[in-house]
mmCIF file of C-alpha atoms in Angstrom:
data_model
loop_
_atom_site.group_PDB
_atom_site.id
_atom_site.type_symbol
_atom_site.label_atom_id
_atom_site.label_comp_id
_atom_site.label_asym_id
_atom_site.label_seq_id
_atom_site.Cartn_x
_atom_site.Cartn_y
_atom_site.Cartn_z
ATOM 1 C CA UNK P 1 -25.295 -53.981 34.270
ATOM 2 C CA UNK P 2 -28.306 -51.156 34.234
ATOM 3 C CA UNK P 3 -30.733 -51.486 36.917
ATOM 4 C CA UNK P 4 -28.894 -52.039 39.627
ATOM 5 C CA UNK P 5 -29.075 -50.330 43.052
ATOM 6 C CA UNK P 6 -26.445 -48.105 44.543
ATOM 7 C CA UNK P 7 -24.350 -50.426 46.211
ATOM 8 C CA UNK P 8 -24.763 -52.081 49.881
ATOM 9 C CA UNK P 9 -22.695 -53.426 52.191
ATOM 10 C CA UNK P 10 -22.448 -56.623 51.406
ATOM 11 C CA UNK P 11 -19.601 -58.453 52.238
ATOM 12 C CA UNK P 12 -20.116 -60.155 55.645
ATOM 13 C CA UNK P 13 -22.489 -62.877 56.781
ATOM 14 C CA UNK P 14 -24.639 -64.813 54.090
ATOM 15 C CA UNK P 15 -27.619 -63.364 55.467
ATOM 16 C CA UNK P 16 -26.564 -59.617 54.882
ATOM 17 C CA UNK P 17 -25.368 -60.645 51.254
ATOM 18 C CA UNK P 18 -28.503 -62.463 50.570
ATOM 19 C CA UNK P 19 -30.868 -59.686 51.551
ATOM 20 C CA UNK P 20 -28.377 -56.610 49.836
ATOM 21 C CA UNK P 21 -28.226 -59.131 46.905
ATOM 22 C CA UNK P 22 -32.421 -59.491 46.492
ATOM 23 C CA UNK P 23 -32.527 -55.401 46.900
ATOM 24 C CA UNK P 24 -30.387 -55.689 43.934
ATOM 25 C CA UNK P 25 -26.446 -54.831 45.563
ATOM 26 C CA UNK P 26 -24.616 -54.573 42.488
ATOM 27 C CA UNK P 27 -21.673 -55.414 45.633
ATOM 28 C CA UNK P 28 -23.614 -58.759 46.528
ATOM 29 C CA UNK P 29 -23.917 -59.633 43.116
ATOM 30 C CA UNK P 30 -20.355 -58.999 42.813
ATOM 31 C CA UNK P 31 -19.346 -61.013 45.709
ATOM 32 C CA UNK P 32 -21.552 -64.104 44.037
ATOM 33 C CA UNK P 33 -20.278 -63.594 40.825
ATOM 34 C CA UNK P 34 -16.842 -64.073 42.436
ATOM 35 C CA UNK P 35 -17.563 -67.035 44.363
ATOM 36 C CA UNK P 36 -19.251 -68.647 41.050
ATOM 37 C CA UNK P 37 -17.793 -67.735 37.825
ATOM 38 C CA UNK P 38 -14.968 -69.714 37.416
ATOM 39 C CA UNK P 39 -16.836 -73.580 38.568
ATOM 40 C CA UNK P 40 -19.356 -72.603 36.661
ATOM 41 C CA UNK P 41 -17.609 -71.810 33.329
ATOM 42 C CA UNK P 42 -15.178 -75.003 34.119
ATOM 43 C CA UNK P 43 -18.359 -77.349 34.744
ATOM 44 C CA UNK P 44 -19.601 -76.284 31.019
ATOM 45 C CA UNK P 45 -16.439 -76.269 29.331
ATOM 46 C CA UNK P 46 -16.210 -80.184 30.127
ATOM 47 C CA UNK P 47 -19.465 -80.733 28.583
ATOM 48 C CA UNK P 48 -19.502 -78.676 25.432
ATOM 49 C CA UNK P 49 -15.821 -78.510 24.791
ATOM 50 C CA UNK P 50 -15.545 -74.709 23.924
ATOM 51 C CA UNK P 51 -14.000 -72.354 26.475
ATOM 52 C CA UNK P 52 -16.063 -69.362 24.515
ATOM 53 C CA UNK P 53 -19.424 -70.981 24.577
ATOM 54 C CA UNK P 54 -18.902 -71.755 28.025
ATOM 55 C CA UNK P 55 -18.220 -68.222 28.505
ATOM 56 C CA UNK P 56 -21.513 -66.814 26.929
ATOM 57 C CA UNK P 57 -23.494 -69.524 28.681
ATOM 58 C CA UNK P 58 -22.407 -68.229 32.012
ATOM 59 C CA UNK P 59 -22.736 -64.718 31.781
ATOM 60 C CA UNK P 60 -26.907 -65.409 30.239
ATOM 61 C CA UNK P 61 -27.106 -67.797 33.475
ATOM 62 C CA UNK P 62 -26.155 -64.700 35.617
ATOM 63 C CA UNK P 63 -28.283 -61.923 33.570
ATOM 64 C CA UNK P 64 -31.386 -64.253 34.269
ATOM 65 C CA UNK P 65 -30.383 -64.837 37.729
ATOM 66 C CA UNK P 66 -29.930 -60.871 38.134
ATOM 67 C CA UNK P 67 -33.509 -60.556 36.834
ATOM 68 C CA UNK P 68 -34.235 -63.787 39.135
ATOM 69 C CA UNK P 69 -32.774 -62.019 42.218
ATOM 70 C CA UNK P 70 -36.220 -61.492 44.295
ATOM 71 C CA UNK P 71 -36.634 -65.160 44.490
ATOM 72 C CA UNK P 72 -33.452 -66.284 45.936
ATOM 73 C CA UNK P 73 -33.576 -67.682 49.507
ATOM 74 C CA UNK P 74 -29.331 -68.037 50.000
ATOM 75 C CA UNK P 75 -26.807 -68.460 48.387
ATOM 76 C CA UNK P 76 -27.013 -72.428 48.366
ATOM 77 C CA UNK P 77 -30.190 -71.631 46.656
ATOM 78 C CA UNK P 78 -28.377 -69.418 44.239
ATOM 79 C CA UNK P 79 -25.899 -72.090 43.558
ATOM 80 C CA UNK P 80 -28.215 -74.647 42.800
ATOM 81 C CA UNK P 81 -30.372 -72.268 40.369
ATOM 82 C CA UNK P 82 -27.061 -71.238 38.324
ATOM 83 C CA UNK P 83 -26.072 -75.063 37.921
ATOM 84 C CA UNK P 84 -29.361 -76.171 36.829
ATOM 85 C CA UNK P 85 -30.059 -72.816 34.031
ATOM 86 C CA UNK P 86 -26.112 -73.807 32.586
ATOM 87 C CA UNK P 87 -26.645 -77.420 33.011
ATOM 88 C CA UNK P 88 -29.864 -76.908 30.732
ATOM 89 C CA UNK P 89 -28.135 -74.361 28.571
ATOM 90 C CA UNK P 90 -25.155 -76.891 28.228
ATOM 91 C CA UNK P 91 -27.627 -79.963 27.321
ATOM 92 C CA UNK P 92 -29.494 -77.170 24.578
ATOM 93 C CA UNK P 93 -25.849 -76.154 22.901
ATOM 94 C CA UNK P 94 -25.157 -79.853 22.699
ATOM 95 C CA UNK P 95 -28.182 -80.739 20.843
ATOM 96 C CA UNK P 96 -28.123 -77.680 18.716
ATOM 97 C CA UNK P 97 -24.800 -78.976 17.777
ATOM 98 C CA UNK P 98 -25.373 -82.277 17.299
ATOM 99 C CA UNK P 99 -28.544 -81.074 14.330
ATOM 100 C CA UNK P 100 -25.987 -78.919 13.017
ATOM 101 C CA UNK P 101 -23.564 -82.068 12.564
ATOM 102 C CA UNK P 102 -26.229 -84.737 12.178
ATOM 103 C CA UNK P 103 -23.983 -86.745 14.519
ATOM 104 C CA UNK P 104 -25.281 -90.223 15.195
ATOM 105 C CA UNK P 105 -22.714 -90.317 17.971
ATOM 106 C CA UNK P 106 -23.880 -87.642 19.632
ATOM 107 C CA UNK P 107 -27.193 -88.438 19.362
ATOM 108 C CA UNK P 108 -26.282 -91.089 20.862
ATOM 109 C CA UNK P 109 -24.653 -89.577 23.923
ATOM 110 C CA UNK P 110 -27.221 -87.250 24.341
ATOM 111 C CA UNK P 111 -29.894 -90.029 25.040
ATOM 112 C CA UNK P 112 -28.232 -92.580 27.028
ATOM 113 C CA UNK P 113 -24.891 -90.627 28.800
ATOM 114 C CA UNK P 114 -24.915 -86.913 29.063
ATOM 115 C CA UNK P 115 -27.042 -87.347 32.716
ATOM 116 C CA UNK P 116 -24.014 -89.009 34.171
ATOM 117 C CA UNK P 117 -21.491 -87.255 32.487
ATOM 118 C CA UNK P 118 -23.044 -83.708 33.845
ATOM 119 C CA UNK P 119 -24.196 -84.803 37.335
ATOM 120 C CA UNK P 120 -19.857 -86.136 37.588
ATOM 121 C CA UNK P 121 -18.940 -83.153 36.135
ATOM 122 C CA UNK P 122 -21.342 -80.809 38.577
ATOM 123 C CA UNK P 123 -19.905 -82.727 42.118
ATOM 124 C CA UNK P 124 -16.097 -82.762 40.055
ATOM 125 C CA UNK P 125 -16.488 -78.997 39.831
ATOM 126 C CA UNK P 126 -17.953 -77.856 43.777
ATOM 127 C CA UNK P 127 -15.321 -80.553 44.984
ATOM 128 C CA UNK P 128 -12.755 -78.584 43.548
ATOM 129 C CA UNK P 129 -14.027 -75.471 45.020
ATOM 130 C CA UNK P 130 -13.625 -77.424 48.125
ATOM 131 C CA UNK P 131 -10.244 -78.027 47.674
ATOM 132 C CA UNK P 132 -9.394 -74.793 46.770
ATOM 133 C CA UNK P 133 -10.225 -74.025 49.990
ATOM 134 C CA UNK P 134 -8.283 -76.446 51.718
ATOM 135 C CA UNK P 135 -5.689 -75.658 49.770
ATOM 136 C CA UNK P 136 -5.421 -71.930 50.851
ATOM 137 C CA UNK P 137 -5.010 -73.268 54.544
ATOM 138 C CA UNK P 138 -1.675 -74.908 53.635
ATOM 139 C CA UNK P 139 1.930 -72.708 53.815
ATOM 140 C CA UNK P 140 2.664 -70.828 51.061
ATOM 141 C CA UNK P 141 5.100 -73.135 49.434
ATOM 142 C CA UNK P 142 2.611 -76.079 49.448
ATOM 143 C CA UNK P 143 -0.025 -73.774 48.525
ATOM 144 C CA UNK P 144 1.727 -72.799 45.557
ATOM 145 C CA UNK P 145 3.084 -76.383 44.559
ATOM 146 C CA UNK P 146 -0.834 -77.781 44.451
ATOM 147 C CA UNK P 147 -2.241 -74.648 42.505
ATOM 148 C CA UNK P 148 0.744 -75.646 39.740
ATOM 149 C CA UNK P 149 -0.268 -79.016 40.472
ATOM 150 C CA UNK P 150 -4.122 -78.871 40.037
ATOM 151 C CA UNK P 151 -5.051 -75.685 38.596
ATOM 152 C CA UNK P 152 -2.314 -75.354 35.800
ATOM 153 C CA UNK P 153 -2.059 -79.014 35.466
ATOM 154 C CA UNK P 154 2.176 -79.241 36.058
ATOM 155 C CA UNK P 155 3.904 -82.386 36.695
ATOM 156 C CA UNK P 156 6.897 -82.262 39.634
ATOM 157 C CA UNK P 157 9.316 -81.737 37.420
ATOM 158 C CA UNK P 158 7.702 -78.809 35.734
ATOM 159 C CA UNK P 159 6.839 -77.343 39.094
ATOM 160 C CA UNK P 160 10.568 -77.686 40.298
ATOM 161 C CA UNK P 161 11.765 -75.604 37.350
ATOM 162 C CA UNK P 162 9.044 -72.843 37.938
ATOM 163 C CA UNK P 163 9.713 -72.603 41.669
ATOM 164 C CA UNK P 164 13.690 -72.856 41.226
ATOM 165 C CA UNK P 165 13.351 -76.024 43.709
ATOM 166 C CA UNK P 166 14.380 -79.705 43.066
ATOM 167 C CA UNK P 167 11.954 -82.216 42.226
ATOM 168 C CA UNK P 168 12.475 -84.239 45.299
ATOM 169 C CA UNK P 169 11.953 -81.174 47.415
ATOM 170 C CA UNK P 170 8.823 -80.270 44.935
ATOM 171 C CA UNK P 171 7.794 -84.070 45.549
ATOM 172 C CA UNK P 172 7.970 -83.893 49.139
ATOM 173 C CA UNK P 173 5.929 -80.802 49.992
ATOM 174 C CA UNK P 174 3.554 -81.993 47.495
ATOM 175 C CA UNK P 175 3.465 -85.511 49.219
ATOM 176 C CA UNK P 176 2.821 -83.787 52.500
ATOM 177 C CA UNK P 177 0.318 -81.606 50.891
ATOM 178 C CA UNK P 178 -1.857 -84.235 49.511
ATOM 179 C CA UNK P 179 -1.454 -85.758 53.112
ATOM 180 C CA UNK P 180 -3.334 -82.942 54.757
ATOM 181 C CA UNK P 181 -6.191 -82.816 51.790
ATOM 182 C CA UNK P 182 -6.754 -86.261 52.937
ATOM 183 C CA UNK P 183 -7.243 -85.566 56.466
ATOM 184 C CA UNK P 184 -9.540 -82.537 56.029
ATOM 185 C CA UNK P 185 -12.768 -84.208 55.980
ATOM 186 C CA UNK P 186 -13.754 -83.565 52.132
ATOM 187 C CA UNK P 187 -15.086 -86.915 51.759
ATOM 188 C CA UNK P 188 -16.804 -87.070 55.244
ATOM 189 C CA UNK P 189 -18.453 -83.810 54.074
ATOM 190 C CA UNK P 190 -19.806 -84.932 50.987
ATOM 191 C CA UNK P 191 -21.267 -88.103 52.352
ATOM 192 C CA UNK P 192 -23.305 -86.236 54.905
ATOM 193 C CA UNK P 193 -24.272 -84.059 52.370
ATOM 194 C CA UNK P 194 -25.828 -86.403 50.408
ATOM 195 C CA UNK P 195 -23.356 -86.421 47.248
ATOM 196 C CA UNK P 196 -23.899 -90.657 45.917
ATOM 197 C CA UNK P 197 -20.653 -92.429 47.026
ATOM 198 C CA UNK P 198 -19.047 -93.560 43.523
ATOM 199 C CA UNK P 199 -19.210 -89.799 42.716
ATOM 200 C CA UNK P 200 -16.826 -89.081 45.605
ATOM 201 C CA UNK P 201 -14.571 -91.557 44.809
ATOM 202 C CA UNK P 202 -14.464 -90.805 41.572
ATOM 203 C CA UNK P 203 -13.790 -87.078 42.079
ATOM 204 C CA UNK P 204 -11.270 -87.651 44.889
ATOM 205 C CA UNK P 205 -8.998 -90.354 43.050
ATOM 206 C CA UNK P 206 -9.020 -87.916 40.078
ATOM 207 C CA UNK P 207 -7.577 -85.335 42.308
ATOM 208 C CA UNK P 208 -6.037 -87.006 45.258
ATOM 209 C CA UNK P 209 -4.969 -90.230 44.248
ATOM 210 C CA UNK P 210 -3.754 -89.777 40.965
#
């Protein structure tokens, strides 16, 4: 990307990255392009259904943002911007499609249920980031067993033939794995953050509970 200053030190507290990042840090953009490529790409994909699209949408949200970069406050504030410019992007691909198709379904869905569908897909999406999190805190065999398990989508026995273990040994860890998600406080932190309840529960029976 032209333009951008030599680079800062950046990596550290938010408020270093922040300020290197409005100077124009190509290493503080790095470090938030890092942090927000992947949920953000995910987060489209479920709405448009193309992995590519959802691509392209996501780098344009992070070209404007680069031009955008004087304005941010931190990097809650840059989260926030980047969902709402591919949320918008996401909503215009769908309707371009849907003219292309002359789809009364979609139409339909459009009108009365993409809000919903986007705003579950949005708290989906930074819950998982959550639980990445929690998820690097656990020993590296259970850390392993619930990337398989979430990220790659495995089931037990799948898991127990990648890791050479047996499926009651995969089932166990994974058991007391999900145990200590539980415990960490993800829902707690939601709540106090504001996130509406059914979203939560939602969210965390798709990933905990199922």
């Amino acid at each position: 990307m032209q333009g951008l200053k030599p680079e800062q030190p950046a990596r550290g507290n938010e408020e270093a990255i922040i300020i290197s990042f409005r100077e124009g840090s190509k290493e503080a953009f790095r470090v938030v392009y890092d942090q927000m490529v992947r949920p953000l790409t995910y987060f489209v994909e479920n709405i448009i259904h193309s992995q590519t699209d959802a691509e392209d949408i996501v780098a344009n949200a992070f070209y404007k943002l680069f031009h955008s970069r004087s304005g941010m406050k931190s990097i809650d504030h840059i989260k926030r911007w980047l969902y709402v410019i591919v949320r918008n992007e996401a909503i215009d691909y769908l309707r371009l499609k849907t003219r292309q198709r002359e789809s009364h379904h979609d139409l339909a869905y459009l009108d009365t249920g993409v809000e919903e569908h986007i705003e579950t897909e949005r708290v989906r999406t930074i819950l998982l980031q959550d639980i990445h999190k929690e998820i690097e805190k656990l020993p590296r065999q259970r850390r392993t067993i619930l990337r398989l398990y979430f990220f790659d989508q495995k089931n037990t026995s799948e898991i127990a033939e990648i890791m050479q273990l047996s499926p009651q040994t995969v089932l166990n860890h994974k058991t007391k794995a999900l145990d200590a998600l539980r415990r960490s406080g993800l829902k707690i932190k939601w709540l106090m953050e504001g996130v509406p309840g059914f979203c939560i529960a939602i969210t965390l029976a798709f990933y905990l509970l199922k």
